[in-house]
Amino acid sequence: MSHRIYNVLFICTHNSARSILAEAILNQNGAGRFRAFSAGSHPAGVVNPRALDLLERNRFSTQGLRSKNWEEFAAPDAPVMDYVLTVCDQAAGEVCPVWPGQPMSAHWGVPDPAAVEGDEEAVNNALKDAFIVLNRRIALFLSLPLEKLDKLALHKELVQIGQTND
């Protein structure tokens, strides 16, 4: 029996750390049920090297990860998204893009580890914290019976996942 593959786009302002982490986590842990992408409203153009290092240390593939503009996914030949999840942190005053179209969307705000100032340990801890929160939220997302939930119930679950911090 063939299962549907869901496309998920993680959007963040700079697409250099948080959305990249989420893309890698879902692609690996989604076990072929999901195809994850990431993009930014104002992409940095490069992936944060510390984010790549963190992923590699935790045995996540970094192959193909790149910082890209979210408009790439609005193009006529782009994959059709089932879910668009913003991971920018509204509390930090970031501008998150509004995604046009019909994919289900939710906000999973995570503080920006790239904005952390301080020594190397502080920056690495911020990245690790973002990784832990995203990993947990994605695990919750993966546990949802997507085919059994109606749209309203599914949206409620996605919103609740975005409020999960541990």
CSV table of N, CA and C in Angstrom, one decimal:
chain,number,residue,atom,x,y,z
A,1,MET,N,0.8,-1.2,0.0
A,1,MET,CA,0.0,0.0,0.0
A,1,MET,C,0.9,1.2,0.0
A,2,SER,N,0.6,2.2,-0.9
A,2,SER,CA,1.4,3.4,-1.0
A,2,SER,C,0.9,4.5,-0.1
A,3,HIS,N,1.7,5.1,0.6
A,3,HIS,CA,1.4,6.2,1.5
A,3,HIS,C,1.7,7.5,0.8
A,4,ARG,N,0.9,8.5,1.1
A,4,ARG,CA,1.1,9.8,0.6
A,4,ARG,C,2.4,10.4,1.2
A,5,ILE,N,3.1,11.2,0.4
A,5,ILE,CA,4.3,11.9,1.0
A,5,ILE,C,3.8,13.4,1.1
A,6,TYR,N,4.0,13.9,2.3
A,6,TYR,CA,3.6,15.3,2.6
A,6,TYR,C,4.8,16.2,2.4
A,7,ASN,N,4.5,17.3,1.7
A,7,ASN,CA,5.6,18.4,1.6
A,7,ASN,C,5.4,19.4,2.7
A,8,VAL,N,6.5,19.7,3.4
A,8,VAL,CA,6.5,20.7,4.5
A,8,VAL,C,7.5,21.7,4.2
A,9,LEU,N,7.1,23.0,4.3
A,9,LEU,CA,8.1,24.1,4.1
A,9,LEU,C,8.2,24.8,5.5
A,10,PHE,N,9.5,24.9,6.0
A,10,PHE,CA,9.8,25.6,7.2
A,10,PHE,C,10.3,27.0,6.8
A,11,ILE,N,9.7,28.1,7.2
A,11,ILE,CA,10.1,29.4,6.9
A,11,ILE,C,10.6,30.1,8.1
A,12,CYS,N,11.7,30.8,7.8
A,12,CYS,CA,12.4,31.7,8.8
A,12,CYS,C,12.9,32.9,8.1
A,13,THR,N,13.2,33.9,8.8
A,13,THR,CA,13.6,35.1,8.2
A,13,THR,C,14.9,34.9,7.3
A,14,HIS,N,15.9,34.4,7.9
A,14,HIS,CA,17.2,34.3,7.2
A,14,HIS,C,17.5,33.0,6.6
A,15,ASN,N,16.8,31.9,7.0
A,15,ASN,CA,17.0,30.6,6.5
A,15,ASN,C,18.5,30.2,6.6
A,16,SER,N,19.0,30.4,7.8
A,16,SER,CA,20.4,30.0,8.0
A,16,SER,C,20.6,29.0,9.2
A,17,ALA,N,19.6,28.9,10.1
A,17,ALA,CA,19.8,28.0,11.2
A,17,ALA,C,18.5,27.3,11.6
A,18,ARG,N,17.5,28.0,12.2
A,18,ARG,CA,16.3,27.3,12.6
A,18,ARG,C,15.5,26.5,11.6
A,19,SER,N,15.2,27.2,10.4
A,19,SER,CA,14.5,26.5,9.4
A,19,SER,C,15.3,25.4,8.8
A,20,ILE,N,16.6,25.6,8.7
A,20,ILE,CA,17.6,24.5,8.2
A,20,ILE,C,17.6,23.3,9.1
A,21,LEU,N,17.6,23.6,10.4
A,21,LEU,CA,17.6,22.5,11.4
A,21,LEU,C,16.3,21.7,11.2
A,22,ALA,N,15.2,22.4,11.1
A,22,ALA,CA,13.9,21.7,11.0
A,22,ALA,C,13.8,20.9,9.7
A,23,GLU,N,14.3,21.4,8.6
A,23,GLU,CA,14.3,20.7,7.4
A,23,GLU,C,15.1,19.4,7.5
A,24,ALA,N,16.3,19.5,8.1
A,24,ALA,CA,17.1,18.3,8.2
A,24,ALA,C,16.4,17.3,9.2
A,25,ILE,N,15.9,17.7,10.3
A,25,ILE,CA,15.3,16.8,11.2
A,25,ILE,C,14.1,16.1,10.6
A,26,LEU,N,13.2,16.8,10.0
A,26,LEU,CA,12.0,16.2,9.4
A,26,LEU,C,12.4,15.3,8.2
A,27,ASN,N,13.3,15.7,7.4
A,27,ASN,CA,13.7,14.8,6.3
A,27,ASN,C,14.2,13.5,6.8
A,28,GLN,N,15.0,13.5,7.9
A,28,GLN,CA,15.5,12.3,8.4
A,28,GLN,C,14.5,11.5,9.3
A,29,ASN,N,13.8,12.1,10.1
A,29,ASN,CA,12.9,11.5,11.1
A,29,ASN,C,11.5,11.2,10.4
A,30,GLY,N,11.2,11.8,9.3
A,30,GLY,CA,10.0,11.6,8.6
A,30,GLY,C,9.9,10.3,7.9
A,31,ALA,N,10.9,9.5,7.8
A,31,ALA,CA,11.0,8.2,7.3
A,31,ALA,C,10.2,8.0,6.0
A,32,GLY,N,10.5,9.0,5.1
A,32,GLY,CA,9.9,8.9,3.8
A,32,GLY,C,8.4,9.3,3.7
A,33,ARG,N,7.8,9.6,4.8
A,33,ARG,CA,6.4,10.1,4.8
A,33,ARG,C,6.3,11.6,4.5
A,34,PHE,N,7.4,12.3,4.7
A,34,PHE,CA,7.5,13.7,4.6
A,34,PHE,C,8.7,14.1,3.7
A,35,ARG,N,8.5,15.2,3.0
A,35,ARG,CA,9.7,15.8,2.3
A,35,ARG,C,9.7,17.3,2.8
A,36,ALA,N,10.8,17.6,3.5
A,36,ALA,CA,10.9,18.9,4.1
A,36,ALA,C,11.7,19.8,3.2
A,37,PHE,N,11.4,21.1,3.3
A,37,PHE,CA,12.1,22.2,2.6
A,37,PHE,C,12.2,23.3,3.6
A,38,SER,N,13.1,24.3,3.3
A,38,SER,CA,13.2,25.5,4.2
A,38,SER,C,13.5,26.6,3.3
A,39,ALA,N,13.1,27.8,3.7
A,39,ALA,CA,13.4,29.0,3.0
A,39,ALA,C,13.2,30.2,3.9
A,40,GLY,N,13.7,31.4,3.4
A,40,GLY,CA,13.6,32.6,4.2
A,40,GLY,C,13.0,33.7,3.5
A,41,SER,N,12.4,34.7,4.2
A,41,SER,CA,11.9,35.9,3.6
A,41,SER,C,13.0,36.8,3.2
A,42,HIS,N,14.1,36.8,3.9
A,42,HIS,CA,15.3,37.6,3.6
A,42,HIS,C,16.5,36.7,3.8
A,43,PRO,N,16.7,35.7,3.0
A,43,PRO,CA,17.7,34.7,3.2
A,43,PRO,C,19.1,35.2,3.4
A,44,ALA,N,19.9,34.6,4.3
A,44,ALA,CA,21.3,35.0,4.5
A,44,ALA,C,22.2,34.7,3.3
A,45,GLY,N,21.8,33.6,2.6
A,45,GLY,CA,22.6,33.2,1.4
A,45,GLY,C,23.6,32.1,1.8
A,46,VAL,N,23.8,31.9,3.1
A,46,VAL,CA,24.7,30.8,3.6
A,46,VAL,C,24.0,30.2,4.8
A,47,VAL,N,24.3,28.9,5.0
A,47,VAL,CA,23.8,28.2,6.2
A,47,VAL,C,24.8,28.5,7.3
A,48,ASN,N,24.3,28.7,8.5
A,48,ASN,CA,25.2,28.9,9.6
A,48,ASN,C,26.0,27.6,9.8
A,49,PRO,N,27.4,27.8,9.8
A,49,PRO,CA,28.3,26.6,9.9
A,49,PRO,C,28.1,25.9,11.2
A,50,ARG,N,27.7,26.6,12.3
A,50,ARG,CA,27.5,25.9,13.6
A,50,ARG,C,26.3,25.1,13.5
A,51,ALA,N,25.3,25.5,12.8
A,51,ALA,CA,24.1,24.7,12.6
A,51,ALA,C,24.4,23.4,11.9
A,52,LEU,N,25.2,23.5,10.8
A,52,LEU,CA,25.6,22.3,10.1
A,52,LEU,C,26.4,21.4,11.0
A,53,ASP,N,27.3,22.0,11.7
A,53,ASP,CA,28.1,21.1,12.7
A,53,ASP,C,27.3,20.4,13.7
A,54,LEU,N,26.3,21.1,14.2
A,54,LEU,CA,25.4,20.5,15.2
A,54,LEU,C,24.6,19.3,14.6
A,55,LEU,N,24.1,19.5,13.4
A,55,LEU,CA,23.4,18.5,12.7
A,55,LEU,C,24.3,17.3,12.4
A,56,GLU,N,25.5,17.5,12.0
A,56,GLU,CA,26.5,16.4,11.7
A,56,GLU,C,26.8,15.7,13.0
A,57,ARG,N,27.1,16.4,14.0
A,57,ARG,CA,27.4,15.7,15.3
A,57,ARG,C,26.2,14.9,15.8
A,58,ASN,N,25.0,15.2,15.4
A,58,ASN,CA,23.8,14.4,15.8
A,58,ASN,C,23.4,13.4,14.7
A,59,ARG,N,24.3,13.2,13.8
A,59,ARG,CA,24.1,12.3,12.7
A,59,ARG,C,22.9,12.5,11.8
A,60,PHE,N,22.7,13.8,11.5
A,60,PHE,CA,21.7,14.2,10.5
A,60,PHE,C,22.4,14.6,9.2
A,61,SER,N,21.8,14.3,8.1
A,61,SER,CA,22.4,14.6,6.8
A,61,SER,C,22.3,16.1,6.6
A,62,THR,N,23.4,16.7,6.1
A,62,THR,CA,23.4,18.1,5.7
A,62,THR,C,23.5,18.2,4.2
A,63,GLN,N,23.5,17.1,3.5
A,63,GLN,CA,23.6,17.2,2.0
A,63,GLN,C,22.4,18.0,1.4
A,64,GLY,N,22.7,18.9,0.6
A,64,GLY,CA,21.7,19.7,-0.1
A,64,GLY,C,21.2,20.9,0.7
A,65,LEU,N,21.6,21.0,1.9
A,65,LEU,CA,21.0,22.2,2.7
A,65,LEU,C,21.6,23.5,2.2
A,66,ARG,N,20.8,24.4,1.9
A,66,ARG,CA,21.2,25.7,1.4
A,66,ARG,C,20.2,26.8,1.8
A,67,SER,N,20.7,28.0,2.0
A,67,SER,CA,19.9,29.1,2.3
A,67,SER,C,19.2,29.6,1.0
A,68,LYS,N,17.8,29.7,1.0
A,68,LYS,CA,17.1,30.1,-0.2
A,68,LYS,C,15.9,31.0,0.1
A,69,ASN,N,15.5,31.7,-0.9
A,69,ASN,CA,14.4,32.6,-0.7
A,69,ASN,C,13.1,31.9,-0.8
A,70,TRP,N,12.1,32.2,0.0
A,70,TRP,CA,10.8,31.5,0.0
A,70,TRP,C,10.1,31.7,-1.3
A,71,GLU,N,10.4,32.7,-2.1
A,71,GLU,CA,9.7,32.9,-3.4
A,71,GLU,C,10.0,31.7,-4.3
A,72,GLU,N,11.1,31.0,-4.1
A,72,GLU,CA,11.4,29.8,-4.9
A,72,GLU,C,10.3,28.8,-4.8
A,73,PHE,N,9.6,28.8,-3.7
A,73,PHE,CA,8.5,27.8,-3.5
A,73,PHE,C,7.1,28.3,-3.9
A,74,ALA,N,7.1,29.5,-4.4
A,74,ALA,CA,5.9,30.1,-5.0
A,74,ALA,C,5.9,30.0,-6.5
A,75,ALA,N,7.0,29.6,-7.1
A,75,ALA,CA,7.1,29.4,-8.5
A,75,ALA,C,6.2,28.4,-9.0
A,76,PRO,N,5.8,28.5,-10.3
A,76,PRO,CA,4.8,27.5,-10.9
A,76,PRO,C,5.3,26.1,-10.8
A,77,ASP,N,6.6,25.9,-11.0
A,77,ASP,CA,7.2,24.5,-11.0
A,77,ASP,C,7.6,24.0,-9.6
A,78,ALA,N,7.3,24.8,-8.6
A,78,ALA,CA,7.7,24.4,-7.2
A,78,ALA,C,6.9,23.2,-6.7
A,79,PRO,N,7.4,22.4,-5.8
A,79,PRO,CA,6.5,21.4,-5.2
A,79,PRO,C,5.4,22.0,-4.5
A,80,VAL,N,4.2,21.4,-4.5
A,80,VAL,CA,3.0,21.8,-3.8
A,80,VAL,C,3.2,21.5,-2.3
A,81,MET,N,3.0,22.5,-1.5
A,81,MET,CA,3.2,22.3,-0.1
A,81,MET,C,1.9,21.9,0.6
A,82,ASP,N,2.0,21.0,1.5
A,82,ASP,CA,0.8,20.6,2.3
A,82,ASP,C,0.8,21.4,3.6
A,83,TYR,N,2.0,21.7,4.1
A,83,TYR,CA,2.2,22.5,5.4
A,83,TYR,C,3.2,23.5,5.2
A,84,VAL,N,3.0,24.7,5.8
A,84,VAL,CA,4.0,25.8,5.9
A,84,VAL,C,4.0,26.2,7.3
A,85,LEU,N,5.2,26.0,7.9
A,85,LEU,CA,5.4,26.2,9.3
A,85,LEU,C,6.5,27.3,9.5
A,86,THR,N,6.1,28.4,10.1
A,86,THR,CA,7.1,29.5,10.4
A,86,THR,C,7.8,29.2,11.7
A,87,VAL,N,9.1,29.3,11.7
A,87,VAL,CA,9.8,29.1,12.9
A,87,VAL,C,10.5,30.4,13.4
A,88,CYS,N,10.2,31.5,12.8
A,88,CYS,CA,10.8,32.8,13.3
A,88,CYS,C,10.2,33.1,14.6
A,89,ASP,N,10.9,33.9,15.4
A,89,ASP,CA,10.5,34.2,16.8
A,89,ASP,C,9.8,35.6,16.8
A,90,GLN,N,8.5,35.6,16.9
A,90,GLN,CA,7.8,36.9,16.9
A,90,GLN,C,8.3,37.8,18.0
A,91,ALA,N,8.6,37.3,19.1
A,91,ALA,CA,9.0,38.1,20.3
A,91,ALA,C,10.3,38.9,20.0
A,92,ALA,N,11.1,38.4,19.0
A,92,ALA,CA,12.3,39.1,18.7
A,92,ALA,C,12.1,40.2,17.7
A,93,GLY,N,10.8,40.4,17.3
A,93,GLY,CA,10.5,41.4,16.3
A,93,GLY,C,10.8,41.1,14.9
A,94,GLU,N,10.9,39.8,14.6
A,94,GLU,CA,11.2,39.4,13.2
A,94,GLU,C,10.0,39.5,12.3
A,95,VAL,N,10.2,39.8,11.0
A,95,VAL,CA,9.1,39.8,10.1
A,95,VAL,C,9.0,38.4,9.4
A,96,CYS,N,7.8,37.8,9.7
A,96,CYS,CA,7.6,36.4,9.1
A,96,CYS,C,6.7,36.6,7.8
A,97,PRO,N,7.1,35.9,6.7
A,97,PRO,CA,6.3,36.1,5.5
A,97,PRO,C,4.9,35.5,5.7
A,98,VAL,N,4.0,36.0,4.9
A,98,VAL,CA,2.6,35.4,4.8
A,98,VAL,C,2.6,34.5,3.6
A,99,TRP,N,2.3,33.2,3.8
A,99,TRP,CA,2.3,32.3,2.7
A,99,TRP,C,1.0,32.3,2.0
A,100,PRO,N,1.0,32.5,0.7
A,100,PRO,CA,-0.2,32.5,-0.1
A,100,PRO,C,-0.6,31.1,-0.4
A,101,GLY,N,-1.9,30.9,-0.8
A,101,GLY,CA,-2.3,29.5,-1.2
A,101,GLY,C,-3.0,28.8,-0.1
A,102,GLN,N,-3.1,27.5,-0.3
A,102,GLN,CA,-3.9,26.6,0.5
A,102,GLN,C,-3.2,25.7,1.5
A,103,PRO,N,-1.9,25.7,1.6
A,103,PRO,CA,-1.3,24.8,2.6
A,103,PRO,C,-1.7,25.1,4.0
A,104,MET,N,-1.8,24.1,4.9
A,104,MET,CA,-2.1,24.4,6.3
A,104,MET,C,-0.9,25.0,6.9
A,105,SER,N,-1.1,26.1,7.7
A,105,SER,CA,0.1,26.7,8.3
A,105,SER,C,-0.1,26.9,9.8
A,106,ALA,N,1.0,27.1,10.4
A,106,ALA,CA,1.1,27.3,11.9
A,106,ALA,C,2.4,28.0,12.2
A,107,HIS,N,2.4,28.7,13.3
A,107,HIS,CA,3.6,29.3,13.8
A,107,HIS,C,4.3,28.5,14.9
A,108,TRP,N,5.5,28.1,14.7
A,108,TRP,CA,6.3,27.4,15.7
A,108,TRP,C,7.5,28.2,16.1
A,109,GLY,N,7.3,29.4,16.6
A,109,GLY,CA,8.4,30.3,16.9
A,109,GLY,C,9.5,29.8,17.8
A,110,VAL,N,10.7,30.0,17.4
A,110,VAL,CA,11.9,29.6,18.2
A,110,VAL,C,12.8,30.7,18.2
A,111,PRO,N,13.4,31.1,19.4
A,111,PRO,CA,14.4,32.2,19.4
A,111,PRO,C,15.5,31.9,18.4
A,112,ASP,N,16.0,33.0,17.8
A,112,ASP,CA,17.0,33.0,16.8
A,112,ASP,C,18.4,32.7,17.4
A,113,PRO,N,19.0,31.6,17.3
A,113,PRO,CA,20.3,31.3,17.8
A,113,PRO,C,21.4,32.2,17.2
A,114,ALA,N,21.1,32.6,15.9
A,114,ALA,CA,22.1,33.4,15.2
A,114,ALA,C,22.2,34.9,15.8
A,115,ALA,N,21.1,35.2,16.6
A,115,ALA,CA,21.1,36.6,17.2
A,115,ALA,C,21.7,36.6,18.5
A,116,VAL,N,22.1,35.5,19.1
A,116,VAL,CA,22.7,35.4,20.4
A,116,VAL,C,24.1,36.0,20.4
A,117,GLU,N,24.3,36.9,21.3
A,117,GLU,CA,25.7,37.5,21.4
A,117,GLU,C,26.3,36.9,22.7
A,118,GLY,N,27.6,36.7,22.6
A,118,GLY,CA,28.3,36.2,23.7
A,118,GLY,C,29.4,35.3,23.3
A,119,ASP,N,29.9,34.5,24.2
A,119,ASP,CA,31.0,33.6,23.9
A,119,ASP,C,30.5,32.4,23.1
A,120,GLU,N,31.5,31.6,22.6
A,120,GLU,CA,31.1,30.4,21.8
A,120,GLU,C,30.2,29.5,22.5
A,121,GLU,N,30.3,29.3,23.8
A,121,GLU,CA,29.5,28.4,24.5
A,121,GLU,C,28.0,28.9,24.5
A,122,ALA,N,27.8,30.2,24.7
A,122,ALA,CA,26.4,30.8,24.7
A,122,ALA,C,25.8,30.6,23.3
A,123,VAL,N,26.5,30.8,22.2
A,123,VAL,CA,26.0,30.7,20.9
A,123,VAL,C,25.7,29.2,20.6
A,124,ASN,N,26.6,28.3,21.0
A,124,ASN,CA,26.4,26.9,20.8
A,124,ASN,C,25.2,26.4,21.6
A,125,ASN,N,25.0,26.9,22.8
A,125,ASN,CA,23.9,26.5,23.6
A,125,ASN,C,22.6,27.0,23.0
A,126,ALA,N,22.5,28.1,22.4
A,126,ALA,CA,21.3,28.6,21.8
A,126,ALA,C,21.0,27.8,20.6
A,127,LEU,N,22.0,27.4,19.8
A,127,LEU,CA,21.7,26.5,18.7
A,127,LEU,C,21.2,25.1,19.2
A,128,LYS,N,21.8,24.6,20.2
A,128,LYS,CA,21.4,23.3,20.8
A,128,LYS,C,20.0,23.4,21.3
A,129,ASP,N,19.6,24.5,22.0
A,129,ASP,CA,18.2,24.7,22.5
A,129,ASP,C,17.2,24.7,21.3
A,130,ALA,N,17.6,25.4,20.3
A,130,ALA,CA,16.7,25.5,19.1
A,130,ALA,C,16.5,24.1,18.5
A,131,PHE,N,17.6,23.3,18.4
A,131,PHE,CA,17.6,22.0,17.9
A,131,PHE,C,16.7,21.1,18.7
A,132,ILE,N,16.8,21.2,20.0
A,132,ILE,CA,16.0,20.3,21.0
A,132,ILE,C,14.5,20.7,20.8
A,133,VAL,N,14.2,21.9,20.8
A,133,VAL,CA,12.8,22.4,20.7
A,133,VAL,C,12.2,21.9,19.3
A,134,LEU,N,12.9,22.1,18.2
A,134,LEU,CA,12.4,21.7,16.9
A,134,LEU,C,12.3,20.2,16.8
A,135,ASN,N,13.3,19.5,17.4
A,135,ASN,CA,13.2,18.0,17.3
A,135,ASN,C,12.0,17.5,18.1
A,136,ARG,N,11.7,18.1,19.2
A,136,ARG,CA,10.5,17.7,20.0
A,136,ARG,C,9.2,18.0,19.2
A,137,ARG,N,9.1,19.2,18.7
A,137,ARG,CA,7.9,19.6,18.0
A,137,ARG,C,7.7,18.7,16.7
A,138,ILE,N,8.8,18.4,16.0
A,138,ILE,CA,8.7,17.5,14.8
A,138,ILE,C,8.3,16.1,15.3
A,139,ALA,N,8.8,15.6,16.4
A,139,ALA,CA,8.4,14.3,16.9
A,139,ALA,C,6.9,14.3,17.2
A,140,LEU,N,6.3,15.4,17.7
A,140,LEU,CA,4.9,15.5,18.0
A,140,LEU,C,4.1,15.5,16.7
A,141,PHE,N,4.6,16.3,15.7
A,141,PHE,CA,4.0,16.4,14.4
A,141,PHE,C,4.0,15.0,13.7
A,142,LEU,N,5.0,14.3,13.8
A,142,LEU,CA,5.1,12.9,13.2
A,142,LEU,C,4.2,11.9,13.9
A,143,SER,N,3.8,12.2,15.1
A,143,SER,CA,2.9,11.2,15.8
A,143,SER,C,1.4,11.5,15.5
A,144,LEU,N,1.1,12.6,14.8
A,144,LEU,CA,-0.3,12.9,14.5
A,144,LEU,C,-0.8,11.9,13.5
A,145,PRO,N,-2.1,11.5,13.7
A,145,PRO,CA,-2.7,10.6,12.6
A,145,PRO,C,-3.3,11.5,11.5
A,146,LEU,N,-2.4,12.1,10.7
A,146,LEU,CA,-2.8,13.1,9.7
A,146,LEU,C,-4.1,12.7,8.9
A,147,GLU,N,-4.1,11.4,8.5
A,147,GLU,CA,-5.2,11.0,7.6
A,147,GLU,C,-6.6,10.9,8.4
A,148,LYS,N,-6.5,10.9,9.7
A,148,LYS,CA,-7.7,10.7,10.5
A,148,LYS,C,-8.3,12.0,11.1
A,149,LEU,N,-7.5,13.1,11.0
A,149,LEU,CA,-7.9,14.3,11.6
A,149,LEU,C,-8.6,15.2,10.6
A,150,ASP,N,-9.7,15.9,10.9
A,150,ASP,CA,-10.2,16.8,10.0
A,150,ASP,C,-9.4,18.1,10.0
A,151,LYS,N,-9.6,19.0,9.1
A,151,LYS,CA,-8.7,20.2,9.0
A,151,LYS,C,-8.7,21.0,10.2
A,152,LEU,N,-9.8,21.2,10.8
A,152,LEU,CA,-9.9,22.1,12.0
A,152,LEU,C,-9.1,21.4,13.2
A,153,ALA,N,-9.3,20.1,13.4
A,153,ALA,CA,-8.6,19.4,14.5
A,153,ALA,C,-7.1,19.4,14.2
A,154,LEU,N,-6.7,19.2,12.9
A,154,LEU,CA,-5.3,19.2,12.6
A,154,LEU,C,-4.6,20.5,12.8
A,155,HIS,N,-5.3,21.6,12.4
A,155,HIS,CA,-4.8,22.9,12.6
A,155,HIS,C,-4.6,23.2,14.1
A,156,LYS,N,-5.6,22.8,14.9
A,156,LYS,CA,-5.5,23.0,16.3
A,156,LYS,C,-4.2,22.3,16.9
A,157,GLU,N,-4.0,21.1,16.4
A,157,GLU,CA,-2.8,20.3,16.9
A,157,GLU,C,-1.5,21.0,16.4
A,158,LEU,N,-1.5,21.5,15.2
A,158,LEU,CA,-0.3,22.2,14.8
A,158,LEU,C,0.0,23.4,15.6
A,159,VAL,N,-1.0,24.2,15.9
A,159,VAL,CA,-0.8,25.4,16.7
A,159,VAL,C,-0.3,25.0,18.1
A,160,GLN,N,-0.9,24.0,18.7
A,160,GLN,CA,-0.5,23.5,20.0
A,160,GLN,C,1.0,23.0,20.0
A,161,ILE,N,1.4,22.4,19.0
A,161,ILE,CA,2.8,21.9,18.9
A,161,ILE,C,3.7,23.1,18.9
A,162,GLY,N,3.3,24.2,18.2
A,162,GLY,CA,4.1,25.4,18.2
A,162,GLY,C,4.2,26.1,19.6
A,163,GLN,N,3.4,25.7,20.5
A,163,GLN,CA,3.5,26.2,21.9
A,163,GLN,C,4.3,25.3,22.8
A,164,THR,N,4.8,24.2,22.3
A,164,THR,CA,5.6,23.2,23.0
A,164,THR,C,7.1,23.7,23.1
A,165,ASN,N,7.6,23.8,24.2
A,165,ASN,CA,9.0,24.3,24.4
A,165,ASN,C,10.0,23.3,24.9
A,166,ASP,N,9.5,22.1,25.4
A,166,ASP,CA,10.5,21.2,25.9
A,166,ASP,C,10.7,20.0,25.0
